[in-house]
PDB file of C-alpha atoms and ligand atoms in Angstrom:
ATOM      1  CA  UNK A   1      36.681  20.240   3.696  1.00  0.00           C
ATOM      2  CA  UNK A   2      34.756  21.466   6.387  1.00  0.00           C
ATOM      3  CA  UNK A   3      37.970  21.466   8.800  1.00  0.00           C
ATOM      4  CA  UNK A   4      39.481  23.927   5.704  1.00  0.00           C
ATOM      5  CA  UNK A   5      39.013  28.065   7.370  1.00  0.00           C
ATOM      6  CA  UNK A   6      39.201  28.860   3.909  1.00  0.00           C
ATOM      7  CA  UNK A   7      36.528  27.075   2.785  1.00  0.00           C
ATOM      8  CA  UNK A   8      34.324  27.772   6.406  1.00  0.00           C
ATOM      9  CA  UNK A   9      35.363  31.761   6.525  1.00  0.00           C
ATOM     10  CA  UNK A  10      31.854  32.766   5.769  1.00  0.00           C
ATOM     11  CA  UNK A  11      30.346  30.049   8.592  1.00  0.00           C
ATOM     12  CA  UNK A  12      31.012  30.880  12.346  1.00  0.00           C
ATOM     13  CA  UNK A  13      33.575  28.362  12.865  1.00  0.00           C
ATOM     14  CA  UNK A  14      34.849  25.340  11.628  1.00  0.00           C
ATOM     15  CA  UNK A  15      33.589  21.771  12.224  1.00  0.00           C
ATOM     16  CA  UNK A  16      35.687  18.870  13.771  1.00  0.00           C
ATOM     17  CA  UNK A  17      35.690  15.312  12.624  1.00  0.00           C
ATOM     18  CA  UNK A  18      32.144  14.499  14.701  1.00  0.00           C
ATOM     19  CA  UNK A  19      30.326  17.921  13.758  1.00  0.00           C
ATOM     20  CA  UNK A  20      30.870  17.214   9.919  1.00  0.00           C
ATOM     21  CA  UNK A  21      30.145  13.661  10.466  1.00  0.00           C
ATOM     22  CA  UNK A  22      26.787  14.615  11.762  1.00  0.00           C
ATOM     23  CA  UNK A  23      25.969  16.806   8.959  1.00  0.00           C
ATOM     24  CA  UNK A  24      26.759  13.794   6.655  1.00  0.00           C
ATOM     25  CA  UNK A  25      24.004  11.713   8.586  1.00  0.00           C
ATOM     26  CA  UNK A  26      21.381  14.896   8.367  1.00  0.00           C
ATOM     27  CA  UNK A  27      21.930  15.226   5.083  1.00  0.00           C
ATOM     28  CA  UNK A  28      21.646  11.324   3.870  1.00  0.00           C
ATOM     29  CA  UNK A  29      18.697  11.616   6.315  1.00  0.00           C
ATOM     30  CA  UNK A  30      16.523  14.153   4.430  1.00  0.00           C
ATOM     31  CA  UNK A  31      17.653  12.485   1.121  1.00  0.00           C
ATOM     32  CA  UNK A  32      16.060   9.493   2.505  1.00  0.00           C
ATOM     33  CA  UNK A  33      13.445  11.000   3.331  1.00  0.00           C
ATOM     34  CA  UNK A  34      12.623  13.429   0.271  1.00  0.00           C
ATOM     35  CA  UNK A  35      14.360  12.352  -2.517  1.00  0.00           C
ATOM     36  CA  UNK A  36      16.402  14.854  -2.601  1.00  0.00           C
ATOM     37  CA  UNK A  37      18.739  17.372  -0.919  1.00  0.00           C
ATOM     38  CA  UNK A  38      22.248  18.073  -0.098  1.00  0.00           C
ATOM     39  CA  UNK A  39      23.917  16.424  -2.813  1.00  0.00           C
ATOM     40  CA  UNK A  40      27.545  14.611  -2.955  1.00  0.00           C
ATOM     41  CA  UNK A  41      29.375  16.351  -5.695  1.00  0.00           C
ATOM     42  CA  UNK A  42      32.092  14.131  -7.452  1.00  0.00           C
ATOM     43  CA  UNK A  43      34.541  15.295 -10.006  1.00  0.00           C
ATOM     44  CA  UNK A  44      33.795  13.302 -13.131  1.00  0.00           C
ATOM     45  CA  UNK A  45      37.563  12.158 -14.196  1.00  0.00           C
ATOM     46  CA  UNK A  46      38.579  10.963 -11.152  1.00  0.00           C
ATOM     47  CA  UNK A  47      35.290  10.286  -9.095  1.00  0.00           C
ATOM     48  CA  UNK A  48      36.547  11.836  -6.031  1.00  0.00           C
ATOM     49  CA  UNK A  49      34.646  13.684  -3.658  1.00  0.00           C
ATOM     50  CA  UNK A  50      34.645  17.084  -4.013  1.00  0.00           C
ATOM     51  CA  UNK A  51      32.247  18.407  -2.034  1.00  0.00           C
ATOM     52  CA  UNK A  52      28.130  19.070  -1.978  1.00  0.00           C
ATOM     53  CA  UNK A  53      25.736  21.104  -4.107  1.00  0.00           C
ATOM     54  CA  UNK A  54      21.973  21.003  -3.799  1.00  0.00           C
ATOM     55  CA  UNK A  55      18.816  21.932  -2.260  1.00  0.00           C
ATOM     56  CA  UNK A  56      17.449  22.073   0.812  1.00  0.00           C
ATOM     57  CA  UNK A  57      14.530  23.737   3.096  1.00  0.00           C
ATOM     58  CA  UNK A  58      16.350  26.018   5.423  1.00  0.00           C
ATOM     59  CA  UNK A  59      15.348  24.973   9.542  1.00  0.00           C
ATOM     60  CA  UNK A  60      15.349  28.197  10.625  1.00  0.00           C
ATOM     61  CA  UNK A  61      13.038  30.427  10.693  1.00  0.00           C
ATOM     62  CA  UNK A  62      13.829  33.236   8.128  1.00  0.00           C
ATOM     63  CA  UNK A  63      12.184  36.512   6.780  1.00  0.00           C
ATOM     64  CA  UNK A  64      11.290  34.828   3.655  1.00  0.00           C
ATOM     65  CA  UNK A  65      10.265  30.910   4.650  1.00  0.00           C
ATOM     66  CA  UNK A  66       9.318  28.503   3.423  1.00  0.00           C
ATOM     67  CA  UNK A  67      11.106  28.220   0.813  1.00  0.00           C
ATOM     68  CA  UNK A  68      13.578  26.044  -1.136  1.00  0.00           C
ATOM     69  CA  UNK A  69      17.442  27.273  -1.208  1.00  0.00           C
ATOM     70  CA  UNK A  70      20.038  26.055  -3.208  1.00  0.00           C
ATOM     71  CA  UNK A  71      23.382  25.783  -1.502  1.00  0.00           C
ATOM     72  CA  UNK A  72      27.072  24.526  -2.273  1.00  0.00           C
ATOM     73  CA  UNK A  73      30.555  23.693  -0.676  1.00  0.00           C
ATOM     74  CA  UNK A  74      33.510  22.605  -2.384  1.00  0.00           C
ATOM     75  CA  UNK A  75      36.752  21.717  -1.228  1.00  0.00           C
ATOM     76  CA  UNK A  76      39.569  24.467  -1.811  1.00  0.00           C
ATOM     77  CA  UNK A  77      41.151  22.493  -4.271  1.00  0.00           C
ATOM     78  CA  UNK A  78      38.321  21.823  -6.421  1.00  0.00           C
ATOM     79  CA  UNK A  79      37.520  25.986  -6.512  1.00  0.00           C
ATOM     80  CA  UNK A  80      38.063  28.322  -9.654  1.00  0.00           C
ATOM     81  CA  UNK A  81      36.333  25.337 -12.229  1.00  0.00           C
ATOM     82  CA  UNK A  82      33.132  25.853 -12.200  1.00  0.00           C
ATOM     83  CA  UNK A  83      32.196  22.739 -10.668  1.00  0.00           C
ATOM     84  CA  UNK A  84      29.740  24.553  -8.270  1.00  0.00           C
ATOM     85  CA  UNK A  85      28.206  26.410 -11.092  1.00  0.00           C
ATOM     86  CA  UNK A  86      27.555  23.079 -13.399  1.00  0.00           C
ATOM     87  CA  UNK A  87      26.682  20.959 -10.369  1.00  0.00           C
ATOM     88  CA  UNK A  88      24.047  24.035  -9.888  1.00  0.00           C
ATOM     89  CA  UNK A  89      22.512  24.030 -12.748  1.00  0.00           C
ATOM     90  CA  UNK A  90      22.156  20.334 -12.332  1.00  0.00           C
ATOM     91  CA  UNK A  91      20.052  21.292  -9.427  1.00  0.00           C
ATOM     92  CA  UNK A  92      18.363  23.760 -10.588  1.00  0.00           C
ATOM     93  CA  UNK A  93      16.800  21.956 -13.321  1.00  0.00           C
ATOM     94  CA  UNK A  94      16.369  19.102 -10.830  1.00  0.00           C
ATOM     95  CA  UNK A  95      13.961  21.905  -8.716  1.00  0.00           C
ATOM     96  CA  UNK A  96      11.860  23.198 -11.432  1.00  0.00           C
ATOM     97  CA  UNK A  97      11.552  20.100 -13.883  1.00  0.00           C
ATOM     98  CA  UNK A  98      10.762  17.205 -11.014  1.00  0.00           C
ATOM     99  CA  UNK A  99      10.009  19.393  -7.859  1.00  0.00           C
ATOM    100  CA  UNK A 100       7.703  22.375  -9.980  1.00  0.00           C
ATOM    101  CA  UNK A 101       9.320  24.764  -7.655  1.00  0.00           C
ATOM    102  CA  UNK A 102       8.148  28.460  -8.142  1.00  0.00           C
ATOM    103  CA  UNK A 103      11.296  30.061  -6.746  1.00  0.00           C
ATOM    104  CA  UNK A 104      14.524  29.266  -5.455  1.00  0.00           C
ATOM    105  CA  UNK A 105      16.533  31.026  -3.407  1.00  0.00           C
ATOM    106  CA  UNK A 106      19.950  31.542  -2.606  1.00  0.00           C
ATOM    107  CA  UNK A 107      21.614  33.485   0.465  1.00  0.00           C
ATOM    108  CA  UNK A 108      25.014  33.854   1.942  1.00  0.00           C
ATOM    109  CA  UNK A 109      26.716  36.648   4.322  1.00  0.00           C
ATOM    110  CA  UNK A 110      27.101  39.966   2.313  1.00  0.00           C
ATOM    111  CA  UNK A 111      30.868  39.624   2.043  1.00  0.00           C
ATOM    112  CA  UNK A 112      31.056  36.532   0.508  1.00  0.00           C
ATOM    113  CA  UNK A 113      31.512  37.015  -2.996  1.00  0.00           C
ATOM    114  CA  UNK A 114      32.533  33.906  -4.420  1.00  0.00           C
ATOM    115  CA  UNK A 115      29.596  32.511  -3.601  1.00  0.00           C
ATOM    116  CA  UNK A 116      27.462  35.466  -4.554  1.00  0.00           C
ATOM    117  CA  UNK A 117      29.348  35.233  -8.090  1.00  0.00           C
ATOM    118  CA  UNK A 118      28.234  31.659  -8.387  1.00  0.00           C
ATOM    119  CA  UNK A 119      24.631  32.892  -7.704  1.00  0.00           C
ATOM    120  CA  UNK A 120      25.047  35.776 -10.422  1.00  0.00           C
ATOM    121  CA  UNK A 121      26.657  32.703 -12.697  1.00  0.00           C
ATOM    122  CA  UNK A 122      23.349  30.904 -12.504  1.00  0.00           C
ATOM    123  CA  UNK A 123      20.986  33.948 -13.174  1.00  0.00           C
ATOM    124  CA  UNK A 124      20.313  34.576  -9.891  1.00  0.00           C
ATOM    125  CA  UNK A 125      18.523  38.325  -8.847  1.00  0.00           C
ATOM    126  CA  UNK A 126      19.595  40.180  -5.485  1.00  0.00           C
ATOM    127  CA  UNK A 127      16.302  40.469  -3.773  1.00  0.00           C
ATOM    128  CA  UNK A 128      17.199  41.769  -0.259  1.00  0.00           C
ATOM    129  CA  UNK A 129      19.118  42.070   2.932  1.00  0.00           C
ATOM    130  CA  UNK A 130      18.744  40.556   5.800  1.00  0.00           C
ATOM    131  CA  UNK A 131      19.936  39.672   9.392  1.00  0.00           C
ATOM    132  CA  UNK A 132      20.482  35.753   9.449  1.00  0.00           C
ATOM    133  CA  UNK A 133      18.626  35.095  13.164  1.00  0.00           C
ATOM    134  CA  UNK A 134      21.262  32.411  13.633  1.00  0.00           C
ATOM    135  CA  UNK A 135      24.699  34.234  13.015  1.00  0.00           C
ATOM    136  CA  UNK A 136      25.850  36.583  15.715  1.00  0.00           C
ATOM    137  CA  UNK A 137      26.217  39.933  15.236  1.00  0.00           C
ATOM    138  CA  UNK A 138      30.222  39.407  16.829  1.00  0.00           C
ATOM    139  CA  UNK A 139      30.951  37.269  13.865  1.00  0.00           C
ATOM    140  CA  UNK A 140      30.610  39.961  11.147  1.00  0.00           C
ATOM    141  CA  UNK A 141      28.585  37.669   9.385  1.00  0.00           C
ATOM    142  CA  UNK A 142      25.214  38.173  10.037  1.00  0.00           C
ATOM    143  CA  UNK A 143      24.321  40.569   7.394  1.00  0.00           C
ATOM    144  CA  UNK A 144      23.219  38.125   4.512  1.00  0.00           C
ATOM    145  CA  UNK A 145      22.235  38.945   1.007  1.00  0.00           C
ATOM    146  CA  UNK A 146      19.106  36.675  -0.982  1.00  0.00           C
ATOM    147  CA  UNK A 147      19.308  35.671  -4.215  1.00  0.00           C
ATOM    148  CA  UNK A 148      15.937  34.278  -6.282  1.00  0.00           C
ATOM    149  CA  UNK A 149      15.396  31.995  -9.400  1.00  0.00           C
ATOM    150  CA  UNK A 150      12.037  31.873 -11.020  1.00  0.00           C
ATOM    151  CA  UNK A 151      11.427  29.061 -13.695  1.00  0.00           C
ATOM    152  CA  UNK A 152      12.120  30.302 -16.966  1.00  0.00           C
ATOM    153  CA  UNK A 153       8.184  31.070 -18.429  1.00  0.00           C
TER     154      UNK A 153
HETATM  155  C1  COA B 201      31.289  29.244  -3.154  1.00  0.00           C
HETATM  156  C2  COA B 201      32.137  28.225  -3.912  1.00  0.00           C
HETATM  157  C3  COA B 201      31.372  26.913  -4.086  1.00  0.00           C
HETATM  158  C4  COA B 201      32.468  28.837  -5.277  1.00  0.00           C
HETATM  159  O1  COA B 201      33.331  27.976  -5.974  1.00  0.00           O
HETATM  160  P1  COA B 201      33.934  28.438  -7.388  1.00  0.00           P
HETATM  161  O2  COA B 201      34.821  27.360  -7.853  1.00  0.00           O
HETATM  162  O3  COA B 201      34.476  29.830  -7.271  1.00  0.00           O
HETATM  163  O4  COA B 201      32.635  28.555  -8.294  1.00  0.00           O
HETATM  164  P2  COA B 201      32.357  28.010  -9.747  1.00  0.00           P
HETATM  165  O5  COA B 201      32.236  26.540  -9.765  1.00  0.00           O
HETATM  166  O6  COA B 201      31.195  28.777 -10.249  1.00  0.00           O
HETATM  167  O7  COA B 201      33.663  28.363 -10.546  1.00  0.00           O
HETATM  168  C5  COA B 201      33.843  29.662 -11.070  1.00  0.00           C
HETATM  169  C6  COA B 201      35.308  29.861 -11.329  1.00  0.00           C
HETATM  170  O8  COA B 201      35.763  28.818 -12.191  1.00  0.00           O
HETATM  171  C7  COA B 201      36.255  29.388 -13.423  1.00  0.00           C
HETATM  172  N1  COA B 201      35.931  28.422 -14.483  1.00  0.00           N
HETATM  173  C8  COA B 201      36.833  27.628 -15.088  1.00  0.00           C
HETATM  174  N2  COA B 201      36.210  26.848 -15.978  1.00  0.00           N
HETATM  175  C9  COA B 201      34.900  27.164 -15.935  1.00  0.00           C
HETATM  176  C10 COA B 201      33.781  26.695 -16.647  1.00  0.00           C
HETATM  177  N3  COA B 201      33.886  25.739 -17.575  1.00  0.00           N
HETATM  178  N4  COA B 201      32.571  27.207 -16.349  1.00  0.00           N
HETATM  179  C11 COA B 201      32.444  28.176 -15.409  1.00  0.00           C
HETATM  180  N5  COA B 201      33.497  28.668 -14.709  1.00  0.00           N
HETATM  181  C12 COA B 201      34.719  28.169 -14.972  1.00  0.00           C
HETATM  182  C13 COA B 201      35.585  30.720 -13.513  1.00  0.00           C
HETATM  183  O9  COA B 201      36.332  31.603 -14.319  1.00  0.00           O
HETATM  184  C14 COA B 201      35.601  31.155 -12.058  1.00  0.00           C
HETATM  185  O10 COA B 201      36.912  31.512 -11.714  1.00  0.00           O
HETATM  186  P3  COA B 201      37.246  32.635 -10.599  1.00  0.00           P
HETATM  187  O11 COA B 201      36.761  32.119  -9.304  1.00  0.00           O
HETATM  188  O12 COA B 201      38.727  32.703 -10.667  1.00  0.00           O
HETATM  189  O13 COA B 201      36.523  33.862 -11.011  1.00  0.00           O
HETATM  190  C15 COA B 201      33.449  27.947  -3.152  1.00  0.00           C
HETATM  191  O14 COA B 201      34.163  29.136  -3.027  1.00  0.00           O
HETATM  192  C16 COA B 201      33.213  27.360  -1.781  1.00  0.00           C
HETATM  193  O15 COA B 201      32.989  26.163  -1.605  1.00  0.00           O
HETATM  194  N6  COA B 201      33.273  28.231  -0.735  1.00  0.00           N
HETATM  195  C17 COA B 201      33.134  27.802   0.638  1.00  0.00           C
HETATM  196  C18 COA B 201      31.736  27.406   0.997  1.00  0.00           C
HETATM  197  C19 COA B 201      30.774  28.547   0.902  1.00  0.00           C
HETATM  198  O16 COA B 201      31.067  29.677   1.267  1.00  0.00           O
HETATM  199  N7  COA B 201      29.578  28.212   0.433  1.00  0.00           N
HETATM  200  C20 COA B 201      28.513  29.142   0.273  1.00  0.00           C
HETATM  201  C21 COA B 201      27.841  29.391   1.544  1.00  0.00           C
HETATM  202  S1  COA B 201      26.274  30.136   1.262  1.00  0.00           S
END
């Protein structure tokens, strides 16, 4: 999945087999250690892997930290199902039932629609623009858009 250029277009590059490996470990890590996180997404009928879905407190210093995003990645051939939208909701009511999060967010570079119609599938509001400090500017993808979720009253 993460060796897919499809599936990576909106990330600077592709990872190799030690890169994604690594991002396994991080992300069992802070499961470990929360409770929660990044997590494995399996499709129900045949219990592959499919990819992750989940949440996660963003390292980086944005505009709008701290706060708690929600984030997905599915492999190609598991896209156009709305697995990321039901494994999201999953989530979601994960965040604001257990966690009593306040707001959620969502962000992804400006052009990448699918993943900005999965936020839009979930009830997700555009809140603002912004330059993601990490993504350079040469990789046309530094321009993000945030999403927010408030609990429902
Ligand atoms: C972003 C990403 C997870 C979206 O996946 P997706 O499959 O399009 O999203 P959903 O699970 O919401 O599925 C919606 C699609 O399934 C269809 N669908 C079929 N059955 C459905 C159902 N029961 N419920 C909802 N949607 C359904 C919808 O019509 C929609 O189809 P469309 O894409 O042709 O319009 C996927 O493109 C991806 O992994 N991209 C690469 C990683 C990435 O960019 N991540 C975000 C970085 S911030």
């Amino acid at each position: 999945m993460n060796a897919d250029a499809e599936v990576m277009r909106y990330y600077p590059a592709v990872w190799n087999r030690a890169q994604s490996d690594a991002f396994a470990q991080q992300v069992m890590q802070l499961i470990d250690e929360r409770g929660w996180g990044f997590w494995a997404v399996e499709e129900r009928a045949s219990g592959r892997f499919i990819g992750f879905v989940g949440l996660h407190v963003p390292s980086n210093n944005l505009p709008f930290s701290p706060c708690v995003e929600i984030g997905w990645r599915l492999a190609k051939s598991y896209w156009s199902l709305g697995y990321a939208t039901e494994a999201a909701q999953t989530a979601i009511v994960f965040g604001f039932q257990q966690l009593h999060l306040k707001d959620l967010v969502a962000f992804t570079a400006i052009t990448n629609l699918k993943s900005r119609a999965v936020m839009e599938r979930l009830g997700m509001r555009p809140d603002t623009e912004f330059d993601h400090p990490q993504v350079s500017l040469e990789s046309g993808l530094r321009r993000h858009v945030l999403y927010r979720l408030r609990p429902p009253l």
